[in-house]
């Protein structure tokens, strides 16, 4: 019963490096999203997708790219890492309706030095 | 972007105490309100999805109420246990979908 799987759990990057955070879900959910969590702040939406081939920006999209080629996978790409992107990243999936709960991955703690 | 506030920011209680905390959100254009429980080093897990004014949800010792007219929700924990220690997040969606605006959370520590 995997649910939402995120990899890696921890990552240290140097400024300017690029990387991809992986997210996969096995619940056939149409909706997937990426959030970042910073101290003293709530989870903030980076990008989201309402289905394969469809993505859109959230509140804090700058510096990140996403794609959704399959229902199961929703990777998040950091194009050129900056110290301001040091954060904990969560992937979530759900049915698209507002009345259904979201399921979260276990998070990726990213440090950019 | 919706303004979502939670209070208090953190809370320390003794085992057996009952406690409550607040989520405040814009009362206009209300769609729903989600409560999530987030333990350290784990993923946030859904507690309640609340949709109607006057709605009250209960799960074991945890319950929540909703007032959409004045824009707040209360989360109550009766007889707190150490395993209740977590950060409690509230999140109204921006629209009819799943784009949430999360509050900053209330961090609860229950001391044995």
PDB file of C-alpha atoms in Angstrom:
ATOM      1  CA  UNK A   1       0.000   0.000   0.000  1.00  0.00           C
ATOM      2  CA  UNK A   2       2.496   2.637  -1.209  1.00  0.00           C
ATOM      3  CA  UNK A   3       0.280   5.759  -1.533  1.00  0.00           C
ATOM      4  CA  UNK A   4       2.510   8.706  -2.437  1.00  0.00           C
ATOM      5  CA  UNK A   5       6.224   8.006  -2.743  1.00  0.00           C
ATOM      6  CA  UNK A   6       8.789  10.787  -2.801  1.00  0.00           C
ATOM      7  CA  UNK A   7      12.495  10.469  -3.450  1.00  0.00           C
ATOM      8  CA  UNK A   8      15.030  11.372  -2.260  1.00  0.00           C
ATOM      9  CA  UNK A   9      14.302  12.031   1.429  1.00  0.00           C
ATOM     10  CA  UNK A  10      17.369  14.210   1.871  1.00  0.00           C
ATOM     11  CA  UNK A  11      19.505  16.141  -0.606  1.00  0.00           C
ATOM     12  CA  UNK A  12      22.296  18.676  -0.426  1.00  0.00           C
ATOM     13  CA  UNK A  13      22.999  20.732  -3.529  1.00  0.00           C
ATOM     14  CA  UNK A  14      25.507  23.373  -4.415  1.00  0.00           C
ATOM     15  CA  UNK A  15      24.253  26.699  -5.716  1.00  0.00           C
ATOM     16  CA  UNK A  16      23.638  26.440  -9.444  1.00  0.00           C
ATOM     17  CA  UNK A  17      23.171  22.691  -9.572  1.00  0.00           C
ATOM     18  CA  UNK A  18      19.985  21.195 -10.947  1.00  0.00           C
ATOM     19  CA  UNK A  19      18.047  18.207  -9.726  1.00  0.00           C
ATOM     20  CA  UNK A  20      14.708  16.453  -9.943  1.00  0.00           C
ATOM     21  CA  UNK A  21      12.533  15.474  -7.011  1.00  0.00           C
ATOM     22  CA  UNK A  22      10.492  12.419  -7.838  1.00  0.00           C
ATOM     23  CA  UNK A  23       6.879  11.829  -6.855  1.00  0.00           C
ATOM     24  CA  UNK A  24       4.744   8.822  -7.698  1.00  0.00           C
ATOM     25  CA  UNK A  25       1.283   7.770  -6.563  1.00  0.00           C
ATOM     26  CA  UNK A  26      -0.554   4.495  -7.044  1.00  0.00           C
ATOM     27  CA  UNK A  27      -4.095   5.635  -6.214  1.00  0.00           C
ATOM     28  CA  UNK A  28      -5.027   6.726  -9.760  1.00  0.00           C
ATOM     29  CA  UNK A  29      -5.520  10.295  -8.527  1.00  0.00           C
ATOM     30  CA  UNK A  30      -5.999  12.963 -11.154  1.00  0.00           C
ATOM     31  CA  UNK A  31      -4.750  15.820  -9.017  1.00  0.00           C
ATOM     32  CA  UNK A  32      -1.116  16.124  -7.914  1.00  0.00           C
ATOM     33  CA  UNK A  33       0.741  19.032  -6.399  1.00  0.00           C
ATOM     34  CA  UNK A  34       4.019  20.171  -4.923  1.00  0.00           C
ATOM     35  CA  UNK A  35       4.348  22.278  -1.772  1.00  0.00           C
ATOM     36  CA  UNK A  36       7.286  23.710   0.079  1.00  0.00           C
ATOM     37  CA  UNK A  37       7.352  24.202   3.819  1.00  0.00           C
ATOM     38  CA  UNK A  38       9.500  26.846   5.460  1.00  0.00           C
ATOM     39  CA  UNK A  39       9.832  27.606   9.202  1.00  0.00           C
ATOM     40  CA  UNK A  40       6.985  29.717  10.541  1.00  0.00           C
ATOM     41  CA  UNK A  41       5.038  29.446   7.329  1.00  0.00           C
ATOM     42  CA  UNK A  42       2.380  27.133   6.062  1.00  0.00           C
ATOM     43  CA  UNK A  43       2.828  24.809   3.132  1.00  0.00           C
ATOM     44  CA  UNK A  44       2.960  26.912  -0.037  1.00  0.00           C
ATOM     45  CA  UNK A  45       1.850  25.602  -3.406  1.00  0.00           C
ATOM     46  CA  UNK A  46       4.564  25.505  -6.072  1.00  0.00           C
ATOM     47  CA  UNK A  47       2.930  23.743  -9.043  1.00  0.00           C
ATOM     48  CA  UNK A  48      -0.034  21.489  -9.538  1.00  0.00           C
ATOM     49  CA  UNK A  49      -1.555  19.228 -12.150  1.00  0.00           C
ATOM     50  CA  UNK A  50      -5.185  18.256 -12.703  1.00  0.00           C
ATOM     51  CA  UNK A  51      -4.308  15.385 -15.012  1.00  0.00           C
ATOM     52  CA  UNK A  52      -1.723  13.952 -17.374  1.00  0.00           C
ATOM     53  CA  UNK A  53      -0.441  16.613 -19.746  1.00  0.00           C
ATOM     54  CA  UNK A  54      -1.861  19.512 -17.696  1.00  0.00           C
ATOM     55  CA  UNK A  55       0.162  21.592 -15.244  1.00  0.00           C
ATOM     56  CA  UNK A  56      -0.191  25.032 -13.745  1.00  0.00           C
ATOM     57  CA  UNK A  57       1.595  27.383 -11.396  1.00  0.00           C
ATOM     58  CA  UNK A  58       0.850  27.832  -7.744  1.00  0.00           C
ATOM     59  CA  UNK A  59       1.839  30.584  -5.343  1.00  0.00           C
ATOM     60  CA  UNK A  60       5.639  30.191  -5.560  1.00  0.00           C
ATOM     61  CA  UNK A  61       6.567  28.695  -8.969  1.00  0.00           C
ATOM     62  CA  UNK A  62       9.761  30.602  -9.775  1.00  0.00           C
ATOM     63  CA  UNK A  63      12.839  28.418 -10.136  1.00  0.00           C
ATOM     64  CA  UNK A  64      10.848  25.201 -10.548  1.00  0.00           C
ATOM     65  CA  UNK A  65       9.527  23.223 -13.496  1.00  0.00           C
ATOM     66  CA  UNK A  66       7.097  20.322 -13.580  1.00  0.00           C
ATOM     67  CA  UNK A  67       5.679  17.923 -16.124  1.00  0.00           C
ATOM     68  CA  UNK A  68       2.955  15.273 -15.988  1.00  0.00           C
ATOM     69  CA  UNK A  69       3.430  12.678 -18.678  1.00  0.00           C
ATOM     70  CA  UNK A  70       1.569   9.952 -16.766  1.00  0.00           C
ATOM     71  CA  UNK A  71      -1.157   9.887 -14.128  1.00  0.00           C
ATOM     72  CA  UNK A  72       1.239   8.291 -11.644  1.00  0.00           C
ATOM     73  CA  UNK A  73       4.292  10.574 -11.801  1.00  0.00           C
ATOM     74  CA  UNK A  74       4.776  14.273 -11.124  1.00  0.00           C
ATOM     75  CA  UNK A  75       8.469  15.237 -10.907  1.00  0.00           C
ATOM     76  CA  UNK A  76       9.642  18.642  -9.706  1.00  0.00           C
ATOM     77  CA  UNK A  77      12.779  20.075 -11.317  1.00  0.00           C
ATOM     78  CA  UNK A  78      15.018  22.687  -9.787  1.00  0.00           C
ATOM     79  CA  UNK A  79      16.687  24.375 -12.716  1.00  0.00           C
ATOM     80  CA  UNK A  80      19.532  26.194 -10.954  1.00  0.00           C
ATOM     81  CA  UNK A  81      19.417  25.726  -7.207  1.00  0.00           C
ATOM     82  CA  UNK A  82      19.621  28.772  -4.951  1.00  0.00           C
ATOM     83  CA  UNK A  83      19.971  28.963  -1.147  1.00  0.00           C
ATOM     84  CA  UNK A  84      16.420  30.404  -1.041  1.00  0.00           C
ATOM     85  CA  UNK A  85      15.191  27.007  -2.217  1.00  0.00           C
ATOM     86  CA  UNK A  86      16.410  25.338   0.961  1.00  0.00           C
ATOM     87  CA  UNK A  87      13.178  23.894   2.279  1.00  0.00           C
ATOM     88  CA  UNK A  88      11.144  20.771   2.884  1.00  0.00           C
ATOM     89  CA  UNK A  89       9.200  19.723  -0.185  1.00  0.00           C
ATOM     90  CA  UNK A  90       5.988  17.716  -0.147  1.00  0.00           C
ATOM     91  CA  UNK A  91       4.181  16.068  -2.983  1.00  0.00           C
ATOM     92  CA  UNK A  92       0.449  15.413  -2.636  1.00  0.00           C
ATOM     93  CA  UNK A  93      -2.214  13.638  -4.640  1.00  0.00           C
ATOM     94  CA  UNK A  94      -5.985  13.515  -4.452  1.00  0.00           C
ATOM     95  CA  UNK A  95      -9.200  13.390  -6.349  1.00  0.00           C
ATOM     96  CA  UNK A  96      -9.845  16.873  -7.760  1.00  0.00           C
ATOM     97  CA  UNK A  97     -12.906  17.615  -5.615  1.00  0.00           C
ATOM     98  CA  UNK A  98     -12.459  20.020  -2.679  1.00  0.00           C
ATOM     99  CA  UNK A  99     -14.296  17.626  -0.351  1.00  0.00           C
ATOM    100  CA  UNK A 100     -11.751  14.831  -0.612  1.00  0.00           C
ATOM    101  CA  UNK A 101      -8.628  14.533   1.456  1.00  0.00           C
ATOM    102  CA  UNK A 102      -5.150  14.925   0.022  1.00  0.00           C
ATOM    103  CA  UNK A 103      -2.469  12.291   0.543  1.00  0.00           C
ATOM    104  CA  UNK A 104       1.071  13.476   1.108  1.00  0.00           C
ATOM    105  CA  UNK A 105       4.457  11.956   0.509  1.00  0.00           C
ATOM    106  CA  UNK A 106       6.978  11.840   3.337  1.00  0.00           C
ATOM    107  CA  UNK A 107       8.829  14.913   2.167  1.00  0.00           C
ATOM    108  CA  UNK A 108      12.237  15.813   0.794  1.00  0.00           C
ATOM    109  CA  UNK A 109      14.527  17.931   2.927  1.00  0.00           C
ATOM    110  CA  UNK A 110      16.651  19.972   0.521  1.00  0.00           C
ATOM    111  CA  UNK A 111      19.618  22.097   1.515  1.00  0.00           C
ATOM    112  CA  UNK A 112      21.294  24.382  -1.007  1.00  0.00           C
ATOM    113  CA  UNK A 113      24.740  25.586   0.002  1.00  0.00           C
TER     114      UNK A 113
ATOM    115  CA  UNK B   1      -4.045  34.303  -1.918  1.00  0.00           C
ATOM    116  CA  UNK B   2      -6.233  33.664   1.097  1.00  0.00           C
ATOM    117  CA  UNK B   3      -5.050  34.820   4.511  1.00  0.00           C
ATOM    118  CA  UNK B   4      -5.189  31.839   6.868  1.00  0.00           C
ATOM    119  CA  UNK B   5      -4.143  32.218  10.478  1.00  0.00           C
ATOM    120  CA  UNK B   6      -3.758  29.703  13.272  1.00  0.00           C
ATOM    121  CA  UNK B   7      -3.385  30.289  16.967  1.00  0.00           C
ATOM    122  CA  UNK B   8      -1.593  29.647  19.129  1.00  0.00           C
ATOM    123  CA  UNK B   9       1.632  29.021  17.238  1.00  0.00           C
ATOM    124  CA  UNK B  10       2.685  26.424  19.797  1.00  0.00           C
ATOM    125  CA  UNK B  11       1.186  24.812  22.849  1.00  0.00           C
ATOM    126  CA  UNK B  12       2.541  22.665  25.664  1.00  0.00           C
ATOM    127  CA  UNK B  13       0.071  20.678  27.755  1.00  0.00           C
ATOM    128  CA  UNK B  14       0.259  17.901  30.307  1.00  0.00           C
ATOM    129  CA  UNK B  15      -0.982  14.420  29.517  1.00  0.00           C
ATOM    130  CA  UNK B  16      -4.694  14.261  30.281  1.00  0.00           C
ATOM    131  CA  UNK B  17      -5.348  17.958  29.660  1.00  0.00           C
ATOM    132  CA  UNK B  18      -7.902  18.982  27.096  1.00  0.00           C
ATOM    133  CA  UNK B  19      -6.929  21.663  24.637  1.00  0.00           C
ATOM    134  CA  UNK B  20      -8.164  23.558  21.629  1.00  0.00           C
ATOM    135  CA  UNK B  21      -6.794  25.785  18.917  1.00  0.00           C
ATOM    136  CA  UNK B  22      -8.135  28.045  16.229  1.00  0.00           C
ATOM    137  CA  UNK B  23      -7.998  28.413  12.473  1.00  0.00           C
ATOM    138  CA  UNK B  24      -9.184  31.727  10.976  1.00  0.00           C
ATOM    139  CA  UNK B  25      -9.933  32.147   7.282  1.00  0.00           C
ATOM    140  CA  UNK B  26     -11.786  34.606   5.031  1.00  0.00           C
ATOM    141  CA  UNK B  27     -15.514  34.078   5.470  1.00  0.00           C
ATOM    142  CA  UNK B  28     -16.314  35.164   1.926  1.00  0.00           C
ATOM    143  CA  UNK B  29     -16.176  32.574  -0.874  1.00  0.00           C
ATOM    144  CA  UNK B  30     -15.951  29.612   1.497  1.00  0.00           C
ATOM    145  CA  UNK B  31     -15.597  26.236  -0.187  1.00  0.00           C
ATOM    146  CA  UNK B  32     -14.337  23.815   2.460  1.00  0.00           C
ATOM    147  CA  UNK B  33     -11.822  23.509   5.285  1.00  0.00           C
ATOM    148  CA  UNK B  34      -9.352  20.695   5.768  1.00  0.00           C
ATOM    149  CA  UNK B  35      -7.509  19.829   8.983  1.00  0.00           C
ATOM    150  CA  UNK B  36      -4.274  17.858   8.775  1.00  0.00           C
ATOM    151  CA  UNK B  37      -2.092  16.334  11.467  1.00  0.00           C
ATOM    152  CA  UNK B  38       1.641  16.399  10.816  1.00  0.00           C
ATOM    153  CA  UNK B  39       4.049  14.452  12.992  1.00  0.00           C
ATOM    154  CA  UNK B  40       7.747  15.198  12.779  1.00  0.00           C
ATOM    155  CA  UNK B  41       9.522  13.189  10.062  1.00  0.00           C
ATOM    156  CA  UNK B  42       6.202  11.942   8.698  1.00  0.00           C
ATOM    157  CA  UNK B  43       3.786  13.185   6.072  1.00  0.00           C
ATOM    158  CA  UNK B  44       0.712  15.288   6.894  1.00  0.00           C
ATOM    159  CA  UNK B  45      -2.404  13.151   7.307  1.00  0.00           C
ATOM    160  CA  UNK B  46      -5.984  14.284   6.910  1.00  0.00           C
ATOM    161  CA  UNK B  47      -8.107  14.611  10.059  1.00  0.00           C
ATOM    162  CA  UNK B  48     -11.272  16.261   8.818  1.00  0.00           C
ATOM    163  CA  UNK B  49     -12.823  17.778   5.736  1.00  0.00           C
ATOM    164  CA  UNK B  50     -15.459  20.318   6.768  1.00  0.00           C
ATOM    165  CA  UNK B  51     -17.917  21.807   4.329  1.00  0.00           C
ATOM    166  CA  UNK B  52     -21.025  23.196   6.037  1.00  0.00           C
ATOM    167  CA  UNK B  53     -21.562  25.999   8.535  1.00  0.00           C
ATOM    168  CA  UNK B  54     -22.204  24.433  11.928  1.00  0.00           C
ATOM    169  CA  UNK B  55     -20.464  21.268  10.791  1.00  0.00           C
ATOM    170  CA  UNK B  56     -18.936  19.271  13.602  1.00  0.00           C
ATOM    171  CA  UNK B  57     -16.630  16.336  13.036  1.00  0.00           C
ATOM    172  CA  UNK B  58     -15.290  13.838  15.542  1.00  0.00           C
ATOM    173  CA  UNK B  59     -12.596  11.189  15.421  1.00  0.00           C
ATOM    174  CA  UNK B  60     -11.923   9.547  18.753  1.00  0.00           C
ATOM    175  CA  UNK B  61     -10.782  12.238  21.192  1.00  0.00           C
ATOM    176  CA  UNK B  62     -10.409  14.870  18.480  1.00  0.00           C
ATOM    177  CA  UNK B  63     -13.267  17.004  17.237  1.00  0.00           C
ATOM    178  CA  UNK B  64     -13.647  20.114  15.127  1.00  0.00           C
ATOM    179  CA  UNK B  65     -16.280  22.756  14.633  1.00  0.00           C
ATOM    180  CA  UNK B  66     -16.812  25.197  11.805  1.00  0.00           C
ATOM    181  CA  UNK B  67     -18.274  28.707  11.599  1.00  0.00           C
ATOM    182  CA  UNK B  68     -18.222  29.865   7.988  1.00  0.00           C
ATOM    183  CA  UNK B  69     -20.108  33.095   8.683  1.00  0.00           C
ATOM    184  CA  UNK B  70     -17.390  34.419  10.972  1.00  0.00           C
ATOM    185  CA  UNK B  71     -14.532  32.527   9.354  1.00  0.00           C
ATOM    186  CA  UNK B  72     -13.116  30.222  12.000  1.00  0.00           C
ATOM    187  CA  UNK B  73     -12.777  26.597  12.955  1.00  0.00           C
ATOM    188  CA  UNK B  74     -11.836  25.119  16.321  1.00  0.00           C
ATOM    189  CA  UNK B  75      -9.983  21.859  16.827  1.00  0.00           C
ATOM    190  CA  UNK B  76     -10.466  20.204  20.228  1.00  0.00           C
ATOM    191  CA  UNK B  77      -8.453  17.404  21.769  1.00  0.00           C
ATOM    192  CA  UNK B  78      -9.927  15.802  24.863  1.00  0.00           C
ATOM    193  CA  UNK B  79      -7.571  14.144  27.336  1.00  0.00           C
ATOM    194  CA  UNK B  80      -4.363  14.801  25.385  1.00  0.00           C
ATOM    195  CA  UNK B  81      -1.900  11.939  25.050  1.00  0.00           C
ATOM    196  CA  UNK B  82       1.808  12.089  24.132  1.00  0.00           C
ATOM    197  CA  UNK B  83       0.972  10.547  20.756  1.00  0.00           C
ATOM    198  CA  UNK B  84      -1.126  13.646  19.999  1.00  0.00           C
ATOM    199  CA  UNK B  85       2.093  15.666  19.802  1.00  0.00           C
ATOM    200  CA  UNK B  86       2.200  17.019  16.268  1.00  0.00           C
ATOM    201  CA  UNK B  87       1.641  20.127  14.205  1.00  0.00           C
ATOM    202  CA  UNK B  88      -1.984  20.674  13.284  1.00  0.00           C
ATOM    203  CA  UNK B  89      -2.572  22.415   9.963  1.00  0.00           C
ATOM    204  CA  UNK B  90      -5.750  23.903   8.600  1.00  0.00           C
ATOM    205  CA  UNK B  91      -6.226  24.555   4.909  1.00  0.00           C
ATOM    206  CA  UNK B  92      -9.129  26.014   2.978  1.00  0.00           C
ATOM    207  CA  UNK B  93      -8.998  25.405  -0.769  1.00  0.00           C
ATOM    208  CA  UNK B  94      -8.870  28.488  -2.967  1.00  0.00           C
ATOM    209  CA  UNK B  95     -11.696  27.196  -5.115  1.00  0.00           C
ATOM    210  CA  UNK B  96     -13.711  24.048  -5.763  1.00  0.00           C
ATOM    211  CA  UNK B  97     -10.529  22.068  -6.338  1.00  0.00           C
ATOM    212  CA  UNK B  98      -7.526  21.048  -4.298  1.00  0.00           C
ATOM    213  CA  UNK B  99      -5.340  24.163  -4.356  1.00  0.00           C
ATOM    214  CA  UNK B 100      -4.989  24.653  -0.630  1.00  0.00           C
ATOM    215  CA  UNK B 101      -3.792  27.651   1.321  1.00  0.00           C
ATOM    216  CA  UNK B 102      -2.284  26.291   4.497  1.00  0.00           C
ATOM    217  CA  UNK B 103      -2.133  28.091   7.789  1.00  0.00           C
ATOM    218  CA  UNK B 104       1.223  28.172   9.600  1.00  0.00           C
ATOM    219  CA  UNK B 105       0.095  25.437  11.981  1.00  0.00           C
ATOM    220  CA  UNK B 106      -0.197  24.934  15.720  1.00  0.00           C
ATOM    221  CA  UNK B 107       2.550  22.805  17.214  1.00  0.00           C
ATOM    222  CA  UNK B 108       1.235  20.750  20.132  1.00  0.00           C
ATOM    223  CA  UNK B 109       3.528  19.083  22.640  1.00  0.00           C
ATOM    224  CA  UNK B 110       1.945  16.768  25.192  1.00  0.00           C
ATOM    225  CA  UNK B 111       4.185  16.111  28.156  1.00  0.00           C
ATOM    226  CA  UNK B 112       3.867  12.748  29.953  1.00  0.00           C
TER     227      UNK B 112
END
